[in-house]
Coordinates of C-alpha atoms in Angstrom, one line a residue:
Chain A
M1 CA 0.0 0.0 0.0
K2 CA 2.8 2.3 1.0
R3 CA 4.7 1.4 -2.2
T4 CA 1.6 2.2 -4.3
T5 CA 1.2 5.6 -2.7
V6 CA 4.8 6.5 -3.3
T7 CA 4.5 5.5 -7.0
L8 CA 1.3 7.6 -7.3
M9 CA 3.0 10.6 -5.7
C10 CA 6.0 10.2 -8.1
L11 CA 3.7 10.1 -11.1
I12 CA 1.8 13.2 -9.9
L13 CA 5.1 14.9 -9.3
F14 CA 6.5 14.0 -12.7
A15 CA 3.3 15.2 -14.4
N16 CA 3.8 18.6 -12.8
I17 CA 7.5 18.7 -13.6
F18 CA 7.0 18.3 -17.3
A19 CA 5.2 21.5 -18.2
I20 CA 5.1 20.3 -21.7
T21 CA 3.4 17.1 -22.9
A22 CA 5.1 14.4 -24.9
D23 CA 2.6 15.0 -27.8
E24 CA 3.6 18.7 -27.8
I25 CA 7.3 17.8 -28.0
I26 CA 6.8 15.4 -30.8
R27 CA 4.6 18.0 -32.6
R28 CA 7.4 20.6 -32.3
L29 CA 9.9 17.9 -33.5
D30 CA 7.8 17.2 -36.5
E31 CA 7.5 20.9 -37.3
N32 CA 11.3 20.9 -37.6
N33 CA 11.5 17.7 -39.6
V34 CA 8.5 17.6 -41.9
G35 CA 8.1 19.8 -44.8
V36 CA 6.0 19.5 -47.9
T37 CA 9.0 19.4 -50.1
Q38 CA 12.8 19.2 -49.6
E39 CA 15.8 19.8 -51.7
Y40 CA 19.0 18.3 -50.3
G41 CA 22.6 17.6 -51.1
G42 CA 25.3 16.1 -49.0
V43 CA 28.1 13.7 -48.3
M44 CA 27.8 10.2 -46.9
T45 CA 30.9 8.8 -45.2
I46 CA 30.9 5.1 -44.4
V47 CA 33.5 4.0 -41.9
K48 CA 34.3 0.4 -41.1
G49 CA 37.4 -0.3 -39.0
Q50 CA 40.2 1.4 -40.9
R51 CA 38.4 1.8 -44.2
T52 CA 36.4 4.8 -45.3
L53 CA 34.1 5.3 -48.3
V54 CA 32.8 8.7 -49.3
K55 CA 29.6 9.2 -51.5
E56 CA 28.1 12.4 -52.6
F57 CA 24.4 12.8 -53.4
K58 CA 21.7 15.3 -54.1
G59 CA 18.0 15.2 -54.6
Y60 CA 14.4 16.1 -53.8
A61 CA 11.8 14.7 -51.5
E62 CA 8.1 15.2 -51.0
S63 CA 6.5 14.2 -47.7
N64 CA 2.9 13.6 -48.4
E65 CA 3.5 10.6 -50.6
E66 CA 6.9 9.7 -49.1
T67 CA 8.4 10.3 -52.5
F68 CA 12.0 11.0 -53.2
F69 CA 14.5 11.4 -56.0
M70 CA 18.2 10.9 -55.3
E71 CA 21.3 11.0 -57.5
F72 CA 24.8 10.0 -56.6
T73 CA 27.5 12.4 -57.9
N74 CA 30.8 11.0 -56.7
P75 CA 32.9 9.5 -59.5
E76 CA 32.5 5.8 -58.6
D77 CA 28.7 6.0 -58.5
R78 CA 28.1 9.0 -60.8
G79 CA 24.7 8.9 -62.4
V80 CA 23.1 6.2 -60.2
K81 CA 19.7 7.5 -59.4
Y82 CA 16.8 6.4 -57.2
L83 CA 13.1 7.1 -57.4
K84 CA 10.9 6.1 -54.6
R85 CA 7.1 6.6 -54.7
S86 CA 5.2 5.3 -51.7
D87 CA 6.7 1.9 -51.2
E88 CA 7.9 1.3 -54.8
L89 CA 11.5 1.9 -55.7
W90 CA 13.3 2.2 -59.1
I91 CA 17.0 2.4 -59.8
Y92 CA 18.6 3.9 -62.9
F93 CA 21.9 2.3 -63.9
P94 CA 23.9 4.7 -66.1
D95 CA 26.0 1.7 -67.4
A96 CA 23.0 0.2 -68.9
D97 CA 21.0 3.4 -69.5
D98 CA 18.0 1.5 -68.1
V99 CA 15.7 1.5 -65.1
M100 CA 15.1 -1.5 -62.9
K101 CA 12.2 -1.9 -60.5
I102 CA 13.5 -3.1 -57.2
A103 CA 11.8 -5.5 -54.8
G104 CA 10.1 -3.6 -52.0
S105 CA 12.0 -5.8 -49.6
M106 CA 15.1 -3.9 -50.6
L107 CA 13.9 -0.7 -48.8
K108 CA 15.3 -2.1 -45.5
Q109 CA 18.7 -2.6 -47.0
G110 CA 21.6 -0.2 -46.2
M111 CA 21.6 2.5 -48.9
M112 CA 24.8 2.1 -50.9
G113 CA 25.9 -0.3 -48.2
S114 CA 25.7 2.2 -45.4
D115 CA 24.2 2.0 -41.9
L116 CA 21.3 4.1 -43.3
S117 CA 18.5 2.2 -45.0
Y118 CA 16.5 3.5 -47.9
E119 CA 13.6 3.8 -45.4
D120 CA 15.7 5.9 -43.0
M121 CA 16.6 8.2 -45.8
V122 CA 13.0 9.1 -46.6
R123 CA 11.5 9.1 -43.2
M124 CA 9.4 12.2 -43.3
E125 CA 6.5 10.6 -41.5
E126 CA 4.7 12.7 -38.9
L127 CA 5.5 10.9 -35.7
N128 CA 2.3 12.0 -33.9
K129 CA 0.2 10.3 -36.5
K130 CA 1.7 6.9 -36.1
Y131 CA 3.2 6.8 -32.6
D132 CA 2.0 7.2 -29.0
S133 CA 4.5 9.2 -27.0
S134 CA 5.5 9.6 -23.3
I135 CA 8.2 11.6 -21.5
L136 CA 10.6 9.4 -19.7
A137 CA 12.9 12.0 -18.2
E138 CA 14.9 15.2 -18.7
E139 CA 18.5 14.5 -19.5
K140 CA 21.5 16.3 -20.8
F141 CA 23.0 15.1 -24.1
G142 CA 26.3 16.8 -24.8
E143 CA 25.7 20.4 -24.1
S144 CA 22.0 20.2 -24.7
E145 CA 19.3 20.0 -22.1
C146 CA 16.9 17.4 -23.5
Y147 CA 13.5 15.7 -23.1
K148 CA 13.9 12.0 -23.2
V149 CA 10.8 10.8 -25.0
E150 CA 9.6 7.3 -25.8
I151 CA 7.4 6.7 -28.8
K152 CA 5.7 3.4 -29.7
A153 CA 3.7 2.6 -32.8
K154 CA 0.0 3.1 -32.2
E155 CA -2.1 0.0 -32.1
G156 CA -2.9 -1.2 -35.5
V157 CA -0.3 0.9 -37.3
K158 CA 2.0 -1.3 -39.2
D159 CA 3.7 0.9 -41.7
V160 CA 6.3 2.3 -39.4
T161 CA 10.0 1.9 -39.9
Y162 CA 10.7 1.2 -36.2
Y163 CA 8.3 -0.1 -33.6
R164 CA 9.7 1.8 -30.7
E165 CA 12.1 4.7 -30.3
I166 CA 13.7 6.7 -27.5
I167 CA 14.4 10.2 -28.6
W168 CA 16.4 12.9 -26.9
V169 CA 14.8 16.2 -28.0
D170 CA 16.6 19.5 -27.4
K171 CA 14.5 21.7 -25.0
G172 CA 15.5 24.9 -26.7
N173 CA 15.0 24.2 -30.4
F174 CA 13.1 20.8 -30.4
V175 CA 15.7 19.1 -32.6
M176 CA 16.4 15.4 -32.1
R177 CA 19.9 15.1 -30.7
K178 CA 19.9 11.3 -30.2
A179 CA 17.6 8.4 -31.0
E180 CA 17.6 4.8 -30.2
L181 CA 15.6 2.7 -32.6
Y182 CA 14.1 -0.6 -31.5
A183 CA 12.5 -3.6 -33.2
K184 CA 9.2 -4.9 -31.8
S185 CA 11.2 -7.7 -30.1
G186 CA 12.9 -5.0 -28.0
R187 CA 16.2 -5.4 -29.8
L188 CA 18.2 -2.1 -30.3
L189 CA 18.6 -1.8 -34.1
K190 CA 20.3 1.6 -34.6
T191 CA 21.4 4.7 -32.9
M192 CA 21.4 8.2 -34.4
E193 CA 23.1 11.3 -33.1
T194 CA 22.9 14.7 -34.6
E195 CA 25.3 17.7 -34.7
N196 CA 25.7 21.1 -36.3
V197 CA 22.1 22.4 -35.9
K198 CA 21.3 25.2 -38.2
K199 CA 18.3 27.5 -38.5
I200 CA 16.9 27.1 -42.0
G201 CA 13.9 29.4 -42.5
E202 CA 11.7 28.8 -39.4
R203 CA 13.1 25.4 -38.8
F204 CA 16.1 24.1 -36.8
V205 CA 17.8 21.3 -38.7
P206 CA 20.7 19.1 -37.8
T207 CA 23.1 19.0 -40.7
K208 CA 25.2 16.2 -39.5
I209 CA 23.8 12.8 -38.5
V210 CA 25.9 9.9 -37.2
I211 CA 24.2 6.5 -37.6
K212 CA 25.3 3.2 -36.1
D213 CA 23.7 0.0 -37.2
M214 CA 23.9 -2.2 -34.1
K215 CA 23.9 -5.4 -36.2
R216 CA 27.3 -4.3 -37.7
K217 CA 30.6 -4.3 -35.9
D218 CA 32.8 -1.2 -36.1
S219 CA 30.6 0.5 -38.6
V220 CA 29.5 4.1 -38.6
T221 CA 27.8 6.2 -41.3
T222 CA 27.9 10.0 -41.2
M223 CA 25.5 12.0 -43.3
E224 CA 26.5 15.6 -43.7
F225 CA 24.0 17.8 -45.6
T226 CA 25.7 20.6 -47.4
R227 CA 22.4 21.8 -48.8
I228 CA 19.0 21.4 -47.3
E229 CA 15.9 23.5 -48.0
F230 CA 12.3 23.0 -47.1
D231 CA 9.1 23.8 -49.0
V232 CA 11.1 24.5 -52.2
K233 CA 9.5 24.4 -55.6
V234 CA 10.5 21.1 -57.0
P235 CA 11.2 21.2 -60.7
E236 CA 8.3 19.8 -62.7
G237 CA 8.5 16.1 -63.4
V238 CA 11.3 15.2 -61.0
F239 CA 9.4 12.3 -59.4
T240 CA 8.8 10.6 -62.8
M241 CA 10.2 7.8 -64.8
E242 CA 11.2 10.2 -67.5
Y243 CA 13.3 12.3 -65.2
L244 CA 15.0 9.2 -63.8
Q245 CA 16.3 8.4 -67.2
R246 CA 17.7 11.8 -68.0
Chain B
M1 CA 41.6 1.8 -87.4
R2 CA 41.4 5.3 -88.9
R3 CA 37.8 5.5 -87.9
A4 CA 38.6 4.5 -84.4
L5 CA 41.3 7.1 -84.1
F6 CA 39.0 9.7 -85.5
T7 CA 36.4 8.7 -82.9
A8 CA 39.0 8.9 -80.2
A9 CA 40.0 12.3 -81.3
V10 CA 36.4 13.5 -81.3
L11 CA 35.8 12.2 -77.9
F12 CA 39.0 13.6 -76.6
A13 CA 38.0 17.0 -78.0
A14 CA 34.6 16.7 -76.3
A15 CA 36.3 15.7 -73.1
V16 CA 38.3 18.9 -72.9
S17 CA 35.1 20.9 -72.5
A18 CA 33.0 18.2 -70.9
S19 CA 31.6 18.9 -67.4
G20 CA 32.0 15.3 -66.3
M21 CA 34.5 12.7 -67.3
T22 CA 34.9 9.4 -65.4
G23 CA 37.0 6.4 -66.1
V24 CA 37.2 2.7 -65.4
F25 CA 40.3 0.6 -65.4
R26 CA 39.6 -3.1 -65.3
D27 CA 42.0 -6.0 -65.4
D28 CA 40.6 -9.6 -65.6
Y29 CA 43.0 -12.5 -65.1
I30 CA 41.1 -15.6 -66.2
F31 CA 42.3 -19.2 -65.9
T32 CA 40.7 -22.4 -67.1
Y33 CA 41.5 -26.0 -66.3
G34 CA 40.7 -28.6 -68.9
G35 CA 42.4 -31.5 -70.6
N36 CA 44.9 -31.7 -67.8
K37 CA 46.2 -28.2 -68.7
V38 CA 45.7 -24.8 -67.3
Y39 CA 45.0 -22.0 -69.8
S40 CA 45.1 -18.4 -68.9
S41 CA 44.1 -15.0 -70.4
N42 CA 44.3 -11.4 -69.4
I43 CA 41.9 -8.7 -70.5
L44 CA 42.8 -5.2 -69.7
E45 CA 39.9 -2.7 -70.3
N46 CA 40.4 1.0 -70.2
R47 CA 37.2 2.9 -70.3
I48 CA 36.4 6.6 -70.6
N49 CA 32.9 8.1 -70.0
I50 CA 32.3 11.6 -71.0
E51 CA 29.1 13.4 -70.0
H52 CA 27.9 16.9 -70.5
R53 CA 24.6 17.7 -69.0
T54 CA 22.4 20.8 -69.1
E55 CA 18.7 21.2 -68.3
A56 CA 17.8 20.9 -71.9
W57 CA 20.2 18.2 -73.3
K58 CA 23.0 15.9 -72.6
F59 CA 25.9 14.3 -74.4
F60 CA 27.3 11.0 -73.4
G61 CA 30.2 9.0 -74.7
D62 CA 31.5 5.6 -73.7
L63 CA 34.8 4.7 -75.3
R64 CA 36.8 1.5 -74.5
L65 CA 40.2 0.1 -75.4
L66 CA 40.7 -3.6 -74.6
L67 CA 44.1 -5.3 -74.6
Y68 CA 44.1 -9.1 -74.8
S69 CA 46.9 -11.5 -73.9
G70 CA 47.1 -15.3 -73.5
L71 CA 44.2 -17.4 -74.7
A72 CA 42.0 -14.3 -75.2
E73 CA 44.5 -12.9 -77.6
E74 CA 44.2 -16.0 -79.8
A75 CA 40.5 -15.5 -79.9
A76 CA 40.1 -11.8 -80.2
G77 CA 43.4 -10.4 -81.3
E78 CA 45.8 -8.1 -79.6
S79 CA 43.5 -5.3 -78.9
D80 CA 40.0 -4.0 -79.6
F81 CA 38.7 -0.5 -79.7
R82 CA 35.0 0.1 -79.0
L83 CA 32.7 3.0 -79.1
M84 CA 29.9 1.4 -76.9
R85 CA 27.7 4.5 -76.8
C86 CA 27.9 8.1 -78.1
F87 CA 24.7 10.0 -78.2
I88 CA 23.0 13.4 -77.7
R89 CA 19.7 13.4 -75.7
Y90 CA 17.4 16.4 -76.1
Y91 CA 14.5 17.0 -73.7
S92 CA 11.6 18.8 -75.3
R93 CA 7.9 19.4 -74.7
I94 CA 7.0 16.6 -77.1
G95 CA 9.3 14.1 -75.6
T96 CA 12.9 13.1 -75.2
F97 CA 15.0 12.5 -78.3
T98 CA 18.1 10.4 -78.3
I99 CA 20.3 10.2 -81.4
G100 CA 23.5 8.4 -81.9
R101 CA 24.9 5.1 -80.6
T102 CA 22.6 4.2 -77.7
Y103 CA 20.9 1.3 -76.0
V104 CA 17.4 0.7 -77.0
A105 CA 16.1 -0.8 -73.8
L106 CA 12.8 -2.7 -74.3
G107 CA 11.1 -5.0 -71.8
N108 CA 12.4 -5.9 -68.3
F109 CA 16.0 -5.1 -67.5
G110 CA 18.1 -8.2 -66.9
V111 CA 19.2 -11.6 -68.3
F112 CA 17.1 -13.7 -70.7
N113 CA 15.1 -10.7 -72.0
P114 CA 13.0 -11.8 -74.9
F115 CA 12.9 -8.3 -76.3
E116 CA 16.6 -7.7 -76.3
R117 CA 18.0 -6.9 -79.8
D118 CA 21.3 -8.7 -79.3
K119 CA 21.1 -11.9 -77.3
E120 CA 24.4 -12.0 -75.5
I121 CA 25.2 -13.0 -72.0
S122 CA 28.7 -12.5 -70.5
M123 CA 29.4 -15.5 -68.2
S124 CA 32.1 -13.5 -66.4
D125 CA 29.8 -10.6 -65.7
I126 CA 26.0 -10.9 -65.9
S127 CA 25.4 -7.3 -65.1
Y128 CA 27.9 -5.9 -67.6
D129 CA 26.6 -3.6 -70.3
R130 CA 26.2 -4.2 -74.0
S131 CA 27.1 -2.4 -77.2
G132 CA 24.7 0.3 -78.3
A133 CA 22.9 0.5 -81.7
D134 CA 23.0 3.5 -84.0
A135 CA 19.5 4.6 -83.6
F136 CA 17.0 7.5 -83.1
V137 CA 14.9 7.0 -80.0
W138 CA 11.8 9.1 -79.1
D139 CA 10.5 8.8 -75.5
I140 CA 7.1 10.3 -74.7
A141 CA 5.8 10.5 -71.2
L142 CA 2.1 9.7 -70.9
G143 CA 2.1 10.0 -67.1
E144 CA 4.5 10.1 -64.2
L145 CA 5.3 6.4 -64.5
S146 CA 4.1 5.6 -68.0
G147 CA 5.2 6.4 -71.5
I148 CA 5.9 5.3 -75.1
R149 CA 9.4 4.5 -76.4
S150 CA 9.8 4.3 -80.1
Y151 CA 13.0 3.9 -82.1
I152 CA 14.4 3.4 -85.6
A153 CA 17.8 2.0 -86.3
P154 CA 18.4 2.9 -90.0
N155 CA 20.0 0.5 -92.4
A156 CA 21.5 1.4 -95.8
E157 CA 18.3 0.3 -97.4
F158 CA 15.5 2.0 -95.5
D159 CA 13.1 -0.9 -95.6
E160 CA 15.7 -3.1 -93.9
S161 CA 15.8 -0.8 -90.9
S162 CA 14.9 -1.9 -87.4
A163 CA 12.1 -0.1 -85.7
G164 CA 9.9 -0.7 -82.7
V165 CA 7.5 0.7 -80.1
Q166 CA 7.0 0.0 -76.5
I167 CA 4.2 1.3 -74.3
F168 CA 4.6 1.0 -70.5
G169 CA 2.9 2.0 -67.3
N170 CA 2.5 1.3 -63.6
M171 CA -0.6 -0.1 -62.0
L172 CA -1.3 -1.9 -58.7
R173 CA 2.4 -1.9 -57.8
F174 CA 3.4 -3.4 -61.1
D175 CA 5.3 -2.0 -64.0
A176 CA 3.9 -3.5 -67.2
G177 CA 4.2 -2.9 -70.9
A178 CA 3.8 -4.1 -74.5
V179 CA 6.3 -4.2 -77.3
I180 CA 6.2 -4.6 -81.0
N181 CA 9.6 -4.7 -82.7
R182 CA 10.8 -5.3 -86.2
L183 CA 14.4 -6.5 -85.6
A184 CA 15.3 -7.1 -89.2
P185 CA 13.5 -8.1 -92.4
G186 CA 11.7 -11.3 -91.6
R187 CA 12.3 -11.0 -87.9
N188 CA 9.5 -9.5 -85.8
V189 CA 8.6 -9.8 -82.2
A190 CA 5.6 -8.7 -80.2
G191 CA 4.7 -9.3 -76.6
I192 CA 4.1 -8.1 -73.1
F193 CA 6.1 -7.9 -69.9
F194 CA 5.5 -7.1 -66.2
K195 CA 7.4 -6.7 -62.9
G196 CA 6.0 -5.9 -59.5
D197 CA 5.5 -6.7 -55.8
L198 CA 3.1 -9.4 -54.8
L199 CA 4.5 -10.5 -51.5
T200 CA 7.8 -10.8 -53.4
N201 CA 9.0 -9.2 -56.6
I202 CA 7.7 -11.2 -59.5
S203 CA 8.3 -10.7 -63.2
G204 CA 7.4 -12.2 -66.6
S205 CA 7.9 -11.6 -70.3
F206 CA 6.0 -13.3 -73.1
A207 CA 7.1 -12.7 -76.7
Y208 CA 5.9 -14.0 -80.0
H209 CA 8.4 -14.1 -82.9
F210 CA 7.2 -14.2 -86.4
N211 CA 8.4 -13.7 -90.0
D212 CA 6.8 -11.2 -92.4
G213 CA 4.1 -13.5 -93.6
A214 CA 3.7 -15.0 -90.1
T215 CA 4.3 -18.4 -91.6
E216 CA 7.2 -19.2 -89.2
N217 CA 6.9 -18.3 -85.6
F218 CA 8.0 -19.3 -82.2
F219 CA 7.4 -18.3 -78.6
E220 CA 9.9 -17.0 -76.1
G221 CA 9.3 -16.0 -72.5
N222 CA 10.4 -16.0 -68.9
V223 CA 8.9 -15.9 -65.4
G224 CA 10.9 -15.2 -62.2
F225 CA 11.0 -13.8 -58.7
E226 CA 13.5 -11.8 -56.6
H227 CA 13.5 -11.0 -52.9
F228 CA 15.7 -9.5 -50.2
F229 CA 15.8 -11.5 -47.0
S230 CA 16.9 -9.7 -43.8
A231 CA 17.9 -6.7 -46.1
K232 CA 21.2 -8.5 -46.8
F233 CA 20.4 -11.7 -48.7
F234 CA 19.1 -11.3 -52.2
V235 CA 17.7 -14.3 -54.1
Q236 CA 16.6 -14.4 -57.8
A237 CA 15.3 -17.2 -59.9
L238 CA 14.2 -17.0 -63.5
Y239 CA 12.9 -19.7 -65.8
Y240 CA 13.4 -19.0 -69.5
Y241 CA 11.8 -20.7 -72.5
N242 CA 12.6 -20.4 -76.1
E243 CA 10.6 -22.5 -78.5
S244 CA 13.2 -22.2 -81.2
G245 CA 15.7 -24.0 -79.0
A246 CA 16.3 -27.8 -79.1
N247 CA 14.4 -30.2 -77.0
A248 CA 17.0 -32.9 -77.1
V249 CA 20.8 -32.9 -77.1
A250 CA 20.9 -34.5 -80.5
D251 CA 19.1 -31.5 -81.9
Y252 CA 21.7 -28.9 -80.8
S253 CA 22.9 -27.1 -83.9
G254 CA 26.2 -26.1 -82.4
E255 CA 25.9 -22.6 -84.0
A256 CA 24.9 -19.3 -82.4
A257 CA 21.4 -18.1 -83.4
T258 CA 20.3 -14.5 -83.5
D259 CA 17.0 -15.1 -81.7
R260 CA 18.1 -17.2 -78.8
Y261 CA 20.8 -17.0 -76.1
F262 CA 21.8 -20.7 -76.0
Q263 CA 21.0 -24.0 -77.8
A264 CA 18.2 -25.5 -75.7
R265 CA 14.6 -24.8 -75.1
H266 CA 14.5 -24.5 -71.3
Y267 CA 16.8 -22.8 -68.9
L268 CA 16.9 -21.8 -65.2
F269 CA 18.9 -18.8 -64.0
F270 CA 19.6 -18.6 -60.3
N271 CA 21.3 -15.7 -58.7
T272 CA 22.0 -15.0 -55.0
N273 CA 23.9 -12.3 -53.3
F274 CA 24.9 -11.9 -49.7
I275 CA 25.7 -8.2 -49.0
F276 CA 27.7 -8.2 -45.8
D277 CA 28.3 -4.4 -46.0
E278 CA 29.6 -1.9 -48.5
F279 CA 33.0 -3.5 -48.4
F280 CA 32.2 -7.1 -48.9
S281 CA 29.6 -9.2 -50.7
A282 CA 29.5 -12.8 -51.8
F283 CA 27.5 -14.1 -54.7
F284 CA 26.6 -17.3 -56.5
Y285 CA 24.9 -17.5 -59.9
A286 CA 24.1 -20.4 -62.1
F287 CA 22.8 -21.0 -65.6
G288 CA 21.1 -24.4 -65.9
N289 CA 20.1 -26.1 -69.1
L290 CA 17.0 -28.0 -68.2
V291 CA 17.1 -30.2 -71.4
D292 CA 20.5 -31.9 -70.7
S293 CA 20.8 -30.9 -67.0
S294 CA 24.1 -29.3 -67.5
A295 CA 25.0 -26.1 -65.7
I296 CA 27.6 -23.4 -65.1
L297 CA 28.0 -22.6 -61.4
T298 CA 29.7 -19.4 -60.4
P299 CA 30.4 -18.6 -56.8
G300 CA 32.5 -15.5 -56.0
A301 CA 33.2 -12.6 -53.7
K302 CA 33.8 -8.9 -54.1
W303 CA 35.8 -6.7 -51.8
T304 CA 35.8 -2.9 -52.0
L305 CA 39.4 -2.1 -51.0
N306 CA 39.0 1.7 -51.1
N307 CA 37.0 4.5 -52.7
G308 CA 36.5 3.3 -56.3
L309 CA 38.8 0.2 -56.0
D310 CA 37.3 -3.2 -56.1
L311 CA 38.7 -6.7 -56.1
T312 CA 36.5 -9.6 -57.3
F313 CA 37.4 -13.3 -57.2
Q314 CA 35.1 -15.8 -58.8
V315 CA 35.4 -19.4 -59.9
Y316 CA 33.2 -21.5 -62.2
G317 CA 32.4 -25.1 -62.3
I318 CA 30.9 -27.1 -65.1
T319 CA 28.5 -30.0 -64.5
G320 CA 27.9 -31.2 -68.1
T321 CA 29.8 -34.0 -70.0
G322 CA 30.0 -35.2 -73.5
E323 CA 27.5 -33.5 -75.8
D324 CA 25.9 -31.4 -73.1
E325 CA 25.7 -27.7 -73.8
F326 CA 27.7 -26.7 -70.6
S327 CA 30.2 -29.5 -70.9
M328 CA 33.7 -29.9 -69.5
A329 CA 34.9 -30.6 -73.0
E330 CA 33.8 -27.1 -74.1
F331 CA 34.5 -25.0 -71.1
G332 CA 37.1 -27.0 -69.2
K333 CA 36.4 -28.6 -65.9
F334 CA 36.6 -25.4 -63.9
G335 CA 38.1 -22.0 -64.1
G336 CA 38.3 -18.7 -62.3
M337 CA 38.8 -15.0 -62.6
I338 CA 40.5 -12.3 -60.5
R339 CA 39.4 -8.8 -61.3
F340 CA 40.8 -5.5 -60.2
E341 CA 38.6 -2.6 -61.1
A342 CA 39.3 1.1 -60.4
K343 CA 36.6 3.8 -61.0
F344 CA 37.7 7.4 -61.0

């Protein structure tokens, strides 16, 4: 009885400490992350042990249909292009000057062998729509005071990339500073940490993301965005088969 | 040779002002064991790709110089100079126009494509590209994922030219299309193809070949599936049928034919890839002749040593004997290849 009372008191105390709700934190996080359209460019560095690969890319994305176009521009992969529309994916091979439709099952594969899957790359889903959230604690991550928030897929929602996530959200600008991404089984799949937060328009955006796939040993992928703009006017026809073959 | 040198000079001149030039240096050391002897070859390929892109048009050139030694030199000579592709592509309101030496891609991309103009398969590299055709291609977009591709590859006598049309689209998570193609006088093909997700990725192509009077005809087609397991393990299987192929070993003609890849009527292609990470992948692919049960089995592995530098090691084994198509007498008991490839 005494234990129950203490627990209840703690819960009431915590409820008062967090002046902001978990839903509000996630909503503010979404506002930073989700735009109608995006134009981006950057460098992906894949490090495994002593070896390093560098890939450059650019492209456009559109959130409402989870659509993206991406082109690799580094010499080794120059001209390789991807088009994703909903959960369909096509690849353009410059060597064959032809387009190949790829199995949907490939979306979980590491993009160009990195720790970042194709699904991760295009995650522009509004978390509040698909996840239930709760505040676990307030913690410091690096120099940032953060809310530590847990989100879990809502009952019946299956089209989520990760079933459960623990996210450290900066209290000041509502940018995700760290995330732990879990499978339904409870296994930790990946961690993400962000750096170099910049204000782009009304949004705060981390321009450097460090991803570790926990299934891989000694492997780290860093994405550095050299260009990122939200709500841009995407050139006509970018998300089409015709543009993919240009 | 003069023509080749001229082409090289043109490409070099273009390269000077090109906004993008990339190259590939590839060295294949190939060995074969057969008749109690080991034979070896070396193929050194130097490749230059030149690309100039603007919003309205692009130029692309793919020039290769191949140097042969060992057994390959006996078969192909000391060297070979190839202009694989060289085209200008112009984007206009009424479509995309490509003129020059280009691929005319029809049907599903991949091996055993009934709509492919030149039926060639490289046993040492199933994904490697082919020679282009001198053609004029007109692509018209009908929608975001649909369109019409038409082409003409002119011949000295116009009525001997090749020409074809493909219409394609996307519906219910499937890409699908129809093709009608006049490959040469007396050689026509028409058919349909599809590829899409239905639990796994499935594909099919069905082509009907006929002469001008439709008095001689045969059917060619394939069905297959491909799937990624655990996001690392890729499996593909494809059954191929060509009615013009032989149904018994005794009927093998022993000669290459323009409208079929191999000698027999039924084949199975199996391909699997384990992608450990960006630095290492292992693969296994096999071509099986279902008429005589012979096969070429090719396991291998690819290492990425550094940015743009790959090392591939693969071996092949032959299961057929005697008069079988994939027989040890023809291909040796087994062989292998070590490939260094640098892209820059």
